[in-house]
Structures are given as C-alpha cells and as structure tokens.
Short mmCIF file of C-alpha atoms in Angstrom, two decimals:
data_model
loop_
_atom_site.label_atom_id
_atom_site.label_comp_id
_atom_site.label_asym_id
_atom_site.label_seq_id
_atom_site.Cartn_x
_atom_site.Cartn_y
_atom_site.Cartn_z
CA MET A 678 0.00 0.00 0.00
CA ASP A 679 1.36 3.43 -0.83
CA ARG A 680 2.25 6.11 1.68
CA PHE A 681 -0.70 8.32 0.75
CA MET A 682 -3.29 5.66 1.56
CA GLU A 683 -1.33 4.94 4.74
CA ALA A 684 -1.68 8.63 5.64
CA ALA A 685 -5.44 8.47 4.98
CA ILE A 686 -5.70 5.40 7.23
CA GLU A 687 -3.72 7.25 9.89
CA GLU A 688 -6.32 10.02 9.68
CA ALA A 689 -9.13 7.45 10.01
CA ARG A 690 -7.50 6.04 13.14
CA ARG A 691 -7.13 9.56 14.52
CA GLY A 692 -10.83 10.18 14.00
CA LEU A 693 -11.74 6.96 15.78
CA ALA A 694 -9.42 7.82 18.69
CA GLU A 695 -11.24 11.16 19.02
CA GLY A 696 -14.59 9.36 19.27
CA GLY A 697 -15.55 9.91 15.65
CA ILE A 698 -16.20 7.85 12.54
CA PRO A 699 -13.03 6.20 11.17
CA ILE A 700 -12.84 7.74 7.70
CA GLY A 701 -9.71 9.58 6.61
CA SER A 702 -8.53 11.40 3.52
CA VAL A 703 -5.52 13.20 2.09
CA LEU A 704 -5.25 15.55 -0.87
CA VAL A 705 -2.03 15.04 -2.85
CA HIS A 706 -0.51 17.46 -5.34
CA ARG A 707 2.61 16.55 -7.29
CA GLY A 708 3.59 13.84 -4.83
CA GLU A 709 3.08 15.92 -1.68
CA ILE A 710 0.24 15.88 0.83
CA ILE A 711 -1.29 19.36 0.84
CA GLY A 712 -4.38 18.60 2.90
CA ARG A 713 -5.32 15.90 5.36
CA GLY A 714 -8.43 15.26 7.36
CA HIS A 715 -10.83 12.84 8.92
CA ASN A 716 -14.53 12.65 9.59
CA ARG A 717 -15.16 15.13 12.43
CA ARG A 718 -18.94 15.40 12.38
CA ILE A 719 -19.24 14.06 15.92
CA GLN A 720 -16.24 15.88 17.34
CA GLN A 721 -17.21 19.26 15.85
CA GLY A 722 -20.99 18.86 15.79
CA SER A 723 -20.67 19.47 12.06
CA ALA A 724 -23.10 18.64 9.29
CA VAL A 725 -20.40 18.51 6.59
CA LEU A 726 -17.01 17.48 7.96
CA HIS A 727 -16.62 14.13 6.25
CA GLY A 728 -13.02 12.99 5.74
CA GLU A 729 -12.72 14.36 2.21
CA MET A 730 -14.35 17.67 3.14
CA ASP A 731 -11.98 18.04 6.11
CA ALA A 732 -8.95 17.34 3.90
CA LEU A 733 -10.13 19.94 1.38
CA GLU A 734 -10.79 22.46 4.16
CA ASN A 735 -7.37 21.85 5.71
CA ALA A 736 -5.67 22.29 2.33
CA GLY A 737 -6.98 25.85 2.33
CA ARG A 738 -7.98 27.98 -0.58
CA LEU A 739 -6.23 26.75 -3.73
CA SER A 740 -6.24 27.72 -7.38
CA ALA A 741 -8.25 25.61 -9.80
CA SER A 742 -5.03 24.47 -11.48
CA VAL A 743 -3.84 22.84 -8.24
CA TYR A 744 -7.06 20.84 -7.85
CA ARG A 745 -6.89 19.74 -11.49
CA GLU A 746 -3.43 18.25 -10.83
CA SER A 747 -4.34 16.59 -7.53
CA VAL A 748 -5.40 13.17 -6.33
CA ILE A 749 -7.64 12.62 -3.32
CA TYR A 750 -7.18 9.48 -1.26
CA THR A 751 -10.04 8.34 0.93
CA THR A 752 -10.45 5.29 3.13
CA LEU A 753 -14.10 4.89 2.08
CA SER A 754 -16.00 5.33 -1.18
CA PRO A 755 -17.06 9.00 -1.37
CA CYS A 756 -20.68 9.94 -0.60
CA SER A 757 -22.75 12.35 -2.69
CA MET A 758 -21.53 15.44 -0.83
CA CYS A 759 -17.85 14.54 -1.09
CA SER A 760 -18.22 13.41 -4.70
CA GLY A 761 -19.85 16.75 -5.47
CA ALA A 762 -16.86 18.59 -3.99
CA ILE A 763 -14.47 16.41 -6.01
CA LEU A 764 -16.39 17.31 -9.18
CA LEU A 765 -16.76 20.98 -8.25
CA TYR A 766 -13.02 21.41 -7.87
CA GLY A 767 -12.12 19.22 -10.83
CA ILE A 768 -10.02 16.68 -8.95
CA PRO A 769 -9.29 14.11 -11.65
CA LYS A 770 -8.49 11.02 -9.58
CA VAL A 771 -9.77 9.34 -6.42
CA VAL A 772 -8.00 6.46 -4.69
CA ILE A 773 -10.45 4.50 -2.51
CA GLY A 774 -9.47 2.30 0.42
CA GLU A 775 -12.66 0.26 0.37
CA ASN A 776 -16.20 0.30 -0.97
CA GLU A 777 -17.75 -2.81 0.55
CA THR A 778 -19.17 -1.30 3.73
CA PHE A 779 -20.44 1.70 1.76
CA LEU A 780 -20.64 2.22 -1.99
CA GLY A 781 -20.68 5.93 -2.68
CA GLU A 782 -21.14 7.83 -5.92
CA GLU A 783 -18.50 5.97 -7.91
CA ASP A 784 -20.67 5.66 -11.03
CA TRP A 785 -21.38 9.40 -10.97
CA LEU A 786 -17.69 10.23 -10.58
CA ARG A 787 -16.73 7.89 -13.44
CA SER A 788 -19.49 9.30 -15.65
CA ARG A 789 -17.97 12.73 -15.16
CA GLY A 790 -14.49 11.59 -16.16
CA VAL A 791 -12.91 11.01 -12.76
CA THR A 792 -10.44 8.13 -12.62
CA LEU A 793 -11.04 5.76 -9.72
CA GLU A 794 -8.52 3.38 -8.20
CA TRP A 795 -9.36 0.84 -5.51
CA VAL A 796 -6.91 -0.33 -2.88
CA ARG A 797 -9.31 -2.88 -1.30
CA SER A 798 -7.72 -2.41 2.12
CA GLU A 799 -8.69 -4.95 4.76
CA GLU A 800 -7.75 -2.41 7.45
CA CYS A 801 -10.15 0.17 6.01
CA ARG A 802 -12.92 -2.47 5.88
CA GLU A 803 -12.32 -3.61 9.45
CA LEU A 804 -12.27 -0.08 10.84
CA MET A 805 -15.67 0.55 9.27
CA ARG A 806 -17.18 -2.87 10.07
CA GLN A 807 -16.27 -2.53 13.72
CA PHE A 808 -17.55 1.03 13.92
CA ILE A 809 -20.85 0.24 12.17
CA ALA A 810 -21.41 -2.76 14.45
CA ALA A 811 -20.70 -0.68 17.57
CA LYS A 812 -22.57 2.50 16.57
CA PRO A 813 -25.07 1.83 13.77
CA GLU A 814 -27.20 4.87 14.65
CA VAL A 815 -24.21 7.22 14.28
CA TRP A 816 -23.25 5.62 10.99
CA ASN A 817 -26.81 5.86 9.63
CA GLU A 818 -26.92 9.54 10.55
CA ASP A 819 -23.61 10.14 8.78
CA ILE A 820 -24.88 8.69 5.50
CA GLY A 821 -28.27 10.36 5.76
CA GLU A 822 -30.44 7.38 6.68
#
C-alpha cells in the first residue's frame, strides 16, 4: 500500500481515537500531501465534515489548477456530498481504500471523467465494520439514513 493511503488510514485512526467515525482522507498534489483530514462530524458537531471535506478544508484555498493536478485518497467510497466537492473542484483522480461497507457515488464520478482506483484495504474495511457494528445509529446519521 502506498504512503498516501497509509496517511489516509492514519487520519481514520485519529478520527476513531477522538470518538468519531473512522474515515480519513488526504489531498495530494505533485507527490506531496497538501491537505489531510478525517470525519469530524461528531467531534465538531458538524453537518459537513466528512473525511474528504476536512482534507479539502485543511488544504486551504487553492487555485483551480492545483485541484486539477491533484489526487484525493479516501479510506471509504465517497458519498454524494464529497463526490460533489471532487467534481466541483475538478479533482481528476480518487483512490479509494474500500467500498464494501459503503458504496458511494463511484458511477457518478466515473461518468464525469474522474479516474477511480481501488486499494481494497482490509484495514479500512475492518475499521468501518467494527464502527458500524458498535454505533449503527451514528453511521446511519452520517450517511443520511
């Protein structure tokens, strides 16, 4: 597994340690992490701080050209909100840790020209399986159910 997905998993673990949902993400530009984040909806009482949104927020305000040359790594298949942000900013590639516990908007992203790569990480799956089993009501809230 590459160092960028490892960094996203590290973010997921950090979120879990803080009492949140174990989903992490990093934004990479030209081989360097420029934004990292994890799901902080519980910790911050936020409606929007999914892992990808937190990584984008922590990257700060960037020019469109930077986004168009970036790759976003996420431990879980991106939901509608995060996929919308990926499309809005023109991020051309998403690397996904796992999509078995939750299948996000992968078809939508592909239909809009985004390249998807799957790592199929057992660690990402186990983090989510254990969290969903322990706190199904929190997970259902996070995905809008």
